[in-house]
Amino acid sequence: MSKDKKKESNPKKELSEWQKRNQEYLKKKAEEEAALAEEKEKQARMGKNSKSLEESKRSSSDSDQNETVPDEESSEKEEKSQKDDPRVKEEKKKKEKPEKPAKPKIAPVHIWRAVSILVPSVLALLLSVYLLTPLSTIKNIDVKGNSNTQADDIKQASGIQDSDYTLALLLDKETYAERIKSNHWIESANIDYQFPTNFTIEVKEFDIVGYYVSGEEYYPILSSGAVESTPVNRLNLPETYLTVTFNDEQQVKELITGLSTISEDIKSQIQKIELAPSKATADLLKITMLDTDEVLVPLSELSKKLPYYSKIKPQLTEPSVVDMEAGAYSYTIADKLIEEAEEKAKQEAKEAEKKKQEEEKKKQEEQGNQSQTSQQSQSR
């Protein structure tokens, strides 16, 4: 009896037909409302106008009208459930809120115009601030390639001042490098820049071709033809070197120009060059070689005639003189010494004869003066 009573007291609740249809309707309605909310969100993102929203509402209302409502009770329950549904409340709030208008996009052309004005302005401002600070004049300058000149002399020749802007030196390096060539030792100069404030002056000096000898002093002769005004210490002289006994600026330049065309083999054999003018040739040079050979050649024809010495030299069996004043022929130093001795003897004989004649003439003049004074005394 107790079991039957329990079964009777807990009967299973079965839904009626209209309740089942109402539940299906509410489920379908919720799905449609969710789909509608998603569609509205998409339309809001894409910036669609309010008309599209109204159309979607109308379409949803039409679909609601097409639905079959079971009865009045189910419709009332449906309205209540819709009011209580949080999705519907949220949808109503969205409808009540006004849509914010989308911000207009800036055209790229306006952006580029602004950039083209702002960037140069900012750079000009930074440059002005930089030039007003002490940083704008900081320069670290090194000198390379100099052996006969001082680094300070090269910097002074460049004209670079401590107060000069670093930027000015960077932009006008060629002008400063050209100024360095005003130093007679410098053949070429170049200025290199290393970030941020480091500069390197690289120079190439003229070679020393020989030395002008004056007494005990030796003055370098450069490959440019210039003669250094400051003598060098004899201890600093190289093992072998060429000496020149004249320092006329034009003649020295002409000599250096002529030697520049001569082979190194011949130049390395030259020990001394001096002027030895003759009656026919005022610019005749006497070139003494390391092996005591002597070459007579006009300065104006040095580059033309001196190269023949390399062909004549193998034919010489003893120290000789190669005379290129007119043509080219050679004779030994011994013959030259004999000839010089003969000329010297002749010269001495001429001088003795001349002296004898002068003495005789003087005696005659004295005798004449004595006779004249005696006559004057007798007449008195």
Tab-separated table of C-alpha atoms in Angstrom:
chain	number	residue	atom	x	y	z
A	1	MET	CA	0.000	0.000	0.000
A	2	SER	CA	2.839	2.365	0.873
A	3	LYS	CA	4.571	1.869	-2.484
A	4	ASP	CA	1.382	2.583	-4.404
A	5	LYS	CA	0.789	5.713	-2.395
A	6	LYS	CA	4.331	6.958	-3.198
A	7	LYS	CA	3.773	6.351	-6.880
A	8	GLU	CA	0.522	8.243	-6.712
A	9	SER	CA	2.129	11.077	-4.752
A	10	ASN	CA	5.052	11.519	-7.303
A	11	PRO	CA	3.423	11.303	-10.712
A	12	LYS	CA	5.630	12.379	-13.737
A	13	LYS	CA	4.816	15.886	-15.028
A	14	GLU	CA	4.049	15.664	-18.700
A	15	LEU	CA	3.938	18.815	-20.939
A	16	SER	CA	0.916	19.558	-22.963
A	17	GLU	CA	1.075	19.926	-26.699
A	18	TRP	CA	0.871	23.741	-26.692
A	19	GLN	CA	3.643	23.950	-24.070
A	20	LYS	CA	5.962	21.892	-26.251
A	21	ARG	CA	5.194	24.100	-29.252
A	22	ASN	CA	5.732	27.180	-27.113
A	23	GLN	CA	9.149	25.953	-25.994
A	24	GLU	CA	10.204	25.279	-29.601
A	25	TYR	CA	8.942	28.717	-30.556
A	26	LEU	CA	10.900	30.406	-27.785
A	27	LYS	CA	14.078	28.489	-28.721
A	28	LYS	CA	13.714	29.443	-32.356
A	29	LYS	CA	13.004	33.039	-31.395
A	30	ALA	CA	16.135	33.207	-29.266
A	31	GLU	CA	18.259	31.883	-32.141
A	32	GLU	CA	16.766	34.477	-34.493
A	33	GLU	CA	17.417	37.257	-31.998
A	34	ALA	CA	21.051	36.145	-31.568
A	35	ALA	CA	21.500	36.073	-35.359
A	36	LEU	CA	19.902	39.524	-35.573
A	37	ALA	CA	22.276	40.906	-32.907
A	38	GLU	CA	25.303	39.573	-34.799
A	39	GLU	CA	24.020	41.085	-38.015
A	40	LYS	CA	23.578	44.480	-36.318
A	41	GLU	CA	27.105	44.369	-34.965
A	42	LYS	CA	28.445	43.655	-38.439
A	43	GLN	CA	26.416	46.512	-39.866
A	44	ALA	CA	27.705	48.896	-37.179
A	45	ARG	CA	31.342	47.937	-38.001
A	46	MET	CA	30.892	48.360	-41.714
A	47	GLY	CA	29.274	51.787	-41.181
A	48	LYS	CA	25.931	50.936	-42.631
A	49	ASN	CA	23.177	53.472	-42.170
A	50	SER	CA	20.065	53.109	-40.103
A	51	LYS	CA	17.966	52.099	-43.080
A	52	SER	CA	19.577	48.703	-43.294
A	53	LEU	CA	18.825	48.186	-39.611
A	54	GLU	CA	15.139	49.046	-40.143
A	55	GLU	CA	14.931	46.627	-43.051
A	56	SER	CA	16.338	43.854	-40.943
A	57	LYS	CA	13.768	44.697	-38.234
A	58	ARG	CA	10.957	44.622	-40.749
A	59	SER	CA	12.102	41.303	-42.122
A	60	SER	CA	12.229	39.898	-38.609
A	61	SER	CA	8.725	41.255	-37.837
A	62	ASP	CA	7.372	39.717	-41.044
A	63	SER	CA	8.822	36.403	-40.085
A	64	ASP	CA	7.159	36.771	-36.660
A	65	GLN	CA	3.804	37.381	-38.285
A	66	ASN	CA	4.196	34.276	-40.415
A	67	GLU	CA	4.689	32.206	-37.326
A	68	THR	CA	1.586	30.368	-36.039
A	69	VAL	CA	0.742	31.240	-32.448
A	70	PRO	CA	-0.911	28.310	-30.677
A	71	ASP	CA	-3.294	30.427	-28.678
A	72	GLU	CA	-3.681	33.572	-26.649
A	73	GLU	CA	-2.172	32.110	-23.521
A	74	SER	CA	1.011	31.051	-25.351
A	75	SER	CA	1.373	34.530	-26.931
A	76	GLU	CA	1.047	36.219	-23.537
A	77	LYS	CA	3.641	33.906	-22.079
A	78	GLU	CA	5.899	34.575	-25.074
A	79	GLU	CA	5.681	38.346	-24.545
A	80	LYS	CA	6.547	37.933	-20.893
A	81	SER	CA	9.492	35.660	-21.685
A	82	GLN	CA	10.772	38.182	-24.254
A	83	LYS	CA	10.579	40.951	-21.695
A	84	ASP	CA	12.481	38.870	-19.174
A	85	ASP	CA	15.095	37.670	-21.747
A	86	PRO	CA	18.447	39.546	-21.106
A	87	ARG	CA	19.310	39.421	-24.820
A	88	VAL	CA	16.176	41.343	-25.670
A	89	LYS	CA	16.897	43.926	-22.979
A	90	GLU	CA	20.455	44.361	-24.313
A	91	GLU	CA	19.088	44.722	-27.840
A	92	LYS	CA	16.718	47.471	-26.694
A	93	LYS	CA	19.548	49.337	-24.989
A	94	LYS	CA	21.585	49.196	-28.201
A	95	LYS	CA	18.647	50.623	-30.124
A	96	GLU	CA	18.255	53.435	-27.631
A	97	LYS	CA	21.981	54.425	-27.811
A	98	PRO	CA	22.757	56.755	-30.733
A	99	GLU	CA	25.402	55.469	-33.164
A	100	LYS	CA	28.699	57.395	-33.092
A	101	PRO	CA	29.777	58.744	-36.487
A	102	ALA	CA	33.009	57.208	-37.873
A	103	LYS	CA	36.087	59.463	-37.707
A	104	PRO	CA	37.160	60.706	-41.147
A	105	LYS	CA	40.516	59.334	-42.351
A	106	ILE	CA	43.385	61.732	-43.144
A	107	ALA	CA	44.485	61.604	-46.768
A	108	PRO	CA	48.114	60.394	-47.301
A	109	VAL	CA	48.941	63.524	-49.301
A	110	HIS	CA	48.309	65.682	-46.224
A	111	ILE	CA	50.515	63.433	-44.106
A	112	TRP	CA	53.395	63.722	-46.577
A	113	ARG	CA	52.998	67.487	-46.727
A	114	ALA	CA	53.197	67.727	-42.968
A	115	VAL	CA	56.252	65.453	-42.861
A	116	SER	CA	58.020	67.474	-45.593
A	117	ILE	CA	57.636	70.605	-43.461
A	118	LEU	CA	58.213	69.187	-39.989
A	119	VAL	CA	61.324	67.113	-40.707
A	120	PRO	CA	63.413	69.966	-42.227
A	121	SER	CA	62.236	72.280	-39.470
A	122	VAL	CA	63.320	69.857	-36.741
A	123	LEU	CA	66.680	69.268	-38.458
A	124	ALA	CA	67.279	73.008	-38.786
A	125	LEU	CA	66.469	73.469	-35.116
A	126	LEU	CA	68.865	70.698	-34.058
A	127	LEU	CA	71.612	72.115	-36.301
A	128	SER	CA	71.169	75.584	-34.807
A	129	VAL	CA	71.404	74.225	-31.272
A	130	TYR	CA	74.508	72.195	-32.224
A	131	LEU	CA	76.279	75.215	-33.739
A	132	LEU	CA	75.662	77.231	-30.579
A	133	THR	CA	77.385	74.645	-28.362
A	134	PRO	CA	81.173	74.125	-27.900
A	135	LEU	CA	80.765	70.657	-29.429
A	136	SER	CA	80.589	72.237	-32.894
A	137	THR	CA	84.301	73.206	-32.838
A	138	ILE	CA	85.835	70.039	-31.349
A	139	LYS	CA	88.377	68.512	-33.795
A	140	ASN	CA	91.029	65.819	-33.352
A	141	ILE	CA	93.606	66.152	-36.166
A	142	ASP	CA	96.423	63.658	-36.873
A	143	VAL	CA	99.154	64.009	-39.526
A	144	LYS	CA	100.599	61.023	-41.417
A	145	GLY	CA	103.241	60.633	-44.132
A	146	ASN	CA	105.564	63.429	-42.970
A	147	SER	CA	109.244	62.720	-42.317
A	148	ASN	CA	111.005	66.004	-43.122
A	149	THR	CA	108.273	68.387	-41.932
A	150	GLN	CA	106.685	68.938	-38.544
A	151	ALA	CA	103.003	68.155	-37.956
A	152	ASP	CA	102.452	71.642	-36.546
A	153	ASP	CA	103.869	73.208	-39.732
A	154	ILE	CA	101.436	71.166	-41.837
A	155	LYS	CA	98.472	72.152	-39.655
A	156	GLN	CA	99.528	75.787	-39.873
A	157	ALA	CA	99.804	75.573	-43.661
A	158	SER	CA	96.281	74.089	-43.845
A	159	GLY	CA	94.815	77.170	-42.182
A	160	ILE	CA	92.675	75.092	-39.783
A	161	GLN	CA	91.877	77.100	-36.651
A	162	ASP	CA	90.634	75.800	-33.297
A	163	SER	CA	87.610	78.080	-33.629
A	164	ASP	CA	86.596	76.666	-37.030
A	165	TYR	CA	83.398	74.622	-37.101
A	166	THR	CA	83.896	70.877	-37.468
A	167	LEU	CA	81.088	70.824	-40.014
A	168	ALA	CA	82.820	73.513	-42.114
A	169	LEU	CA	86.037	71.465	-42.202
A	170	LEU	CA	84.084	68.348	-43.182
A	171	LEU	CA	82.277	70.089	-46.050
A	172	ASP	CA	85.388	71.906	-47.376
A	173	LYS	CA	88.156	69.322	-46.921
A	174	GLU	CA	89.554	69.819	-50.446
A	175	THR	CA	90.186	73.528	-49.900
A	176	TYR	CA	92.088	72.924	-46.673
A	177	ALA	CA	94.094	70.111	-48.303
A	178	GLU	CA	95.050	72.401	-51.197
A	179	ARG	CA	96.365	74.997	-48.753
A	180	ILE	CA	98.776	72.442	-47.267
A	181	LYS	CA	100.635	72.344	-50.602
A	182	SER	CA	101.841	75.883	-49.893
A	183	ASN	CA	104.539	74.159	-47.797
A	184	HIS	CA	107.384	73.581	-50.299
A	185	TRP	CA	107.984	70.078	-48.912
A	186	ILE	CA	104.448	68.847	-49.657
A	187	GLU	CA	103.666	67.342	-53.053
A	188	SER	CA	100.081	66.257	-52.285
A	189	ALA	CA	97.701	66.199	-49.322
A	190	ASN	CA	94.396	64.577	-48.451
A	191	ILE	CA	92.068	64.920	-45.437
A	192	ASP	CA	90.047	61.905	-44.244
A	193	TYR	CA	87.172	62.053	-41.735
A	194	GLN	CA	86.302	59.493	-39.068
A	195	PHE	CA	83.137	59.819	-36.985
A	196	PRO	CA	82.541	61.782	-34.849
A	197	THR	CA	85.295	64.454	-34.746
A	198	ASN	CA	88.493	62.743	-35.968
A	199	PHE	CA	90.410	64.018	-39.024
A	200	THR	CA	93.584	62.575	-40.571
A	201	ILE	CA	95.834	64.648	-42.845
A	202	GLU	CA	97.792	62.334	-45.163
A	203	VAL	CA	100.660	64.034	-46.994
A	204	LYS	CA	103.233	63.012	-49.582
A	205	GLU	CA	106.532	64.881	-49.483
A	206	PHE	CA	108.815	65.697	-52.404
A	207	ASP	CA	111.845	63.422	-52.705
A	208	ILE	CA	115.339	64.737	-52.010
A	209	VAL	CA	117.240	64.564	-55.319
A	210	GLY	CA	120.549	65.966	-54.071
A	211	TYR	CA	122.236	68.522	-51.848
A	212	TYR	CA	123.497	71.990	-52.604
A	213	VAL	CA	126.940	72.337	-51.000
A	214	SER	CA	128.128	75.674	-49.667
A	215	GLY	CA	131.285	75.403	-47.612
A	216	GLU	CA	130.517	72.870	-44.891
A	217	GLU	CA	126.714	73.168	-45.200
A	218	TYR	CA	124.418	70.792	-47.118
A	219	TYR	CA	120.992	72.037	-48.245
A	220	PRO	CA	118.456	69.511	-49.631
A	221	ILE	CA	117.346	69.918	-53.241
A	222	LEU	CA	113.774	68.643	-53.681
A	223	SER	CA	112.290	66.924	-56.714
A	224	SER	CA	110.233	70.087	-57.255
A	225	GLY	CA	113.446	72.044	-57.913
A	226	ALA	CA	113.256	73.978	-54.641
A	227	VAL	CA	116.317	74.309	-52.421
A	228	GLU	CA	115.652	74.001	-48.689
A	229	SER	CA	116.865	77.040	-46.767
A	230	THR	CA	117.759	75.046	-43.645
A	231	PRO	CA	120.897	72.866	-43.838
A	232	VAL	CA	120.827	69.266	-42.661
A	233	ASN	CA	123.110	67.689	-40.146
A	234	ARG	CA	125.944	65.885	-41.939
A	235	LEU	CA	125.317	62.872	-39.705
A	236	ASN	CA	121.864	62.555	-41.285
A	237	LEU	CA	123.197	62.425	-44.840
A	238	PRO	CA	122.624	59.130	-46.725
A	239	GLU	CA	125.454	56.799	-47.599
A	240	THR	CA	125.569	57.964	-51.219
A	241	TYR	CA	124.135	61.245	-52.485
A	242	LEU	CA	124.418	63.750	-55.310
A	243	THR	CA	125.925	67.184	-54.658
A	244	VAL	CA	125.432	70.407	-56.632
A	245	THR	CA	127.719	73.443	-56.358
A	246	PHE	CA	125.318	76.082	-57.710
A	247	ASN	CA	121.962	77.247	-56.336
A	248	ASP	CA	120.545	79.504	-59.018
A	249	GLU	CA	116.787	78.845	-58.817
A	250	GLN	CA	116.183	78.661	-62.570
A	251	GLN	CA	119.269	76.521	-63.252
A	252	VAL	CA	118.447	74.131	-60.396
A	253	LYS	CA	114.874	73.652	-61.650
A	254	GLU	CA	116.165	73.030	-65.177
A	255	LEU	CA	118.678	70.518	-63.791
A	256	ILE	CA	116.007	68.620	-61.818
A	257	THR	CA	113.702	68.583	-64.857
A	258	GLY	CA	116.500	67.142	-66.999
A	259	LEU	CA	117.468	64.519	-64.424
A	260	SER	CA	113.835	63.385	-64.099
A	261	THR	CA	114.061	61.892	-67.620
A	262	ILE	CA	117.360	60.101	-66.957
A	263	SER	CA	117.371	56.438	-65.975
A	264	GLU	CA	117.971	55.531	-62.355
A	265	ASP	CA	121.034	53.516	-63.413
A	266	ILE	CA	122.837	56.662	-64.627
A	267	LYS	CA	121.568	58.929	-61.833
A	268	SER	CA	122.779	56.498	-59.184
A	269	GLN	CA	126.336	56.840	-60.589
A	270	ILE	CA	126.437	60.671	-60.360
A	271	GLN	CA	128.485	62.045	-57.486
A	272	LYS	CA	128.805	65.765	-58.222
A	273	ILE	CA	127.465	68.356	-60.656
A	274	GLU	CA	129.065	71.764	-61.124
A	275	LEU	CA	129.053	74.561	-63.674
A	276	ALA	CA	132.073	74.631	-66.013
A	277	PRO	CA	131.231	77.299	-68.635
A	278	SER	CA	133.387	77.524	-71.731
A	279	LYS	CA	133.752	80.224	-74.356
A	280	ALA	CA	131.234	78.419	-76.568
A	281	THR	CA	128.804	77.122	-73.885
A	282	ALA	CA	127.798	79.272	-70.931
A	283	ASP	CA	125.690	76.547	-69.269
A	284	LEU	CA	128.203	73.706	-69.602
A	285	LEU	CA	128.052	71.184	-66.740
A	286	LYS	CA	130.838	68.984	-65.431
A	287	ILE	CA	129.333	65.809	-63.989
A	288	THR	CA	131.658	63.681	-61.861
A	289	MET	CA	130.749	60.024	-61.523
A	290	LEU	CA	131.421	57.741	-58.566
A	291	ASP	CA	134.116	55.930	-60.611
A	292	THR	CA	135.820	59.326	-61.285
A	293	ASP	CA	134.623	59.553	-64.887
A	294	GLU	CA	133.697	63.057	-65.956
A	295	VAL	CA	130.962	64.062	-68.365
A	296	LEU	CA	130.816	67.499	-70.015
A	297	VAL	CA	127.309	68.296	-71.226
A	298	PRO	CA	125.286	71.504	-71.709
A	299	LEU	CA	122.516	71.968	-69.130
A	300	SER	CA	120.010	72.754	-71.886
A	301	GLU	CA	120.777	69.397	-73.583
A	302	LEU	CA	121.132	67.254	-70.453
A	303	SER	CA	118.102	65.036	-71.036
A	304	LYS	CA	119.064	64.561	-74.690
A	305	LYS	CA	122.804	63.795	-74.460
A	306	LEU	CA	123.479	62.283	-71.024
A	307	PRO	CA	121.677	58.961	-71.801
A	308	TYR	CA	124.465	58.224	-74.345
A	309	TYR	CA	126.878	57.828	-71.435
A	310	SER	CA	125.487	54.329	-70.804
A	311	LYS	CA	126.626	53.308	-74.323
A	312	ILE	CA	130.035	54.989	-74.088
A	313	LYS	CA	130.894	53.713	-70.611
A	314	PRO	CA	131.569	50.051	-71.634
A	315	GLN	CA	134.193	51.289	-74.115
A	316	LEU	CA	136.221	53.114	-71.459
A	317	THR	CA	139.134	51.116	-70.072
A	318	GLU	CA	140.306	53.724	-67.567
A	319	PRO	CA	138.902	56.866	-65.942
A	320	SER	CA	138.018	59.190	-68.774
A	321	VAL	CA	136.355	62.427	-69.767
A	322	VAL	CA	133.299	62.146	-72.016
A	323	ASP	CA	132.921	65.462	-73.803
A	324	MET	CA	129.386	66.065	-75.113
A	325	GLU	CA	129.664	69.795	-75.566
A	326	ALA	CA	129.799	69.403	-79.334
A	327	GLY	CA	129.254	65.849	-80.498
A	328	ALA	CA	130.521	63.081	-78.218
A	329	TYR	CA	134.101	61.911	-77.752
A	330	SER	CA	136.235	60.755	-74.841
A	331	TYR	CA	139.798	60.973	-73.594
A	332	THR	CA	141.493	59.689	-70.466
A	333	ILE	CA	141.848	61.611	-67.286
A	334	ALA	CA	145.633	61.313	-67.647
A	335	ASP	CA	145.494	63.018	-71.018
A	336	LYS	CA	143.312	65.668	-69.489
A	337	LEU	CA	145.773	66.200	-66.651
A	338	ILE	CA	148.651	66.499	-69.123
A	339	GLU	CA	146.630	68.908	-71.196
A	340	GLU	CA	145.688	70.909	-68.132
A	341	ALA	CA	149.323	70.940	-67.024
A	342	GLU	CA	150.412	72.187	-70.438
A	343	GLU	CA	147.745	74.852	-70.421
A	344	LYS	CA	148.746	75.817	-66.924
A	345	ALA	CA	152.399	76.070	-67.953
A	346	LYS	CA	151.456	78.170	-70.937
A	347	GLN	CA	149.346	80.377	-68.734
A	348	GLU	CA	152.136	80.767	-66.234
A	349	ALA	CA	154.580	81.579	-69.026
A	350	LYS	CA	152.201	84.193	-70.354
A	351	GLU	CA	151.785	85.658	-66.919
A	352	ALA	CA	155.564	85.685	-66.373
A	353	GLU	CA	156.131	87.368	-69.747
A	354	LYS	CA	153.435	89.870	-68.979
A	355	LYS	CA	154.961	90.558	-65.587
A	356	LYS	CA	158.415	90.978	-67.139
A	357	GLN	CA	157.043	93.437	-69.661
A	358	GLU	CA	155.333	95.393	-66.909
A	359	GLU	CA	158.576	95.547	-64.910
A	360	GLU	CA	160.551	96.736	-67.959
A	361	LYS	CA	157.930	99.334	-68.683
A	362	LYS	CA	158.076	100.486	-65.095
A	363	LYS	CA	161.884	100.781	-65.259
A	364	GLN	CA	161.666	102.814	-68.427
A	365	GLU	CA	159.155	105.096	-66.788
A	366	GLU	CA	161.452	105.517	-63.776
A	367	GLN	CA	164.442	106.241	-66.005
A	368	GLY	CA	162.450	108.786	-67.959
A	369	ASN	CA	161.385	110.498	-64.752
A	370	GLN	CA	164.990	110.607	-63.504
A	371	SER	CA	166.298	112.133	-66.758
A	372	GLN	CA	163.532	114.686	-66.693
A	373	THR	CA	164.334	115.758	-63.137
A	374	SER	CA	168.095	116.047	-63.970
A	375	GLN	CA	167.360	118.292	-66.939
A	376	GLN	CA	165.181	120.508	-64.788
A	377	SER	CA	167.941	120.844	-62.178
A	378	GLN	CA	170.568	121.786	-64.825
A	379	SER	CA	168.351	124.466	-66.299
A	380	ARG	CA	168.099	126.086	-62.896
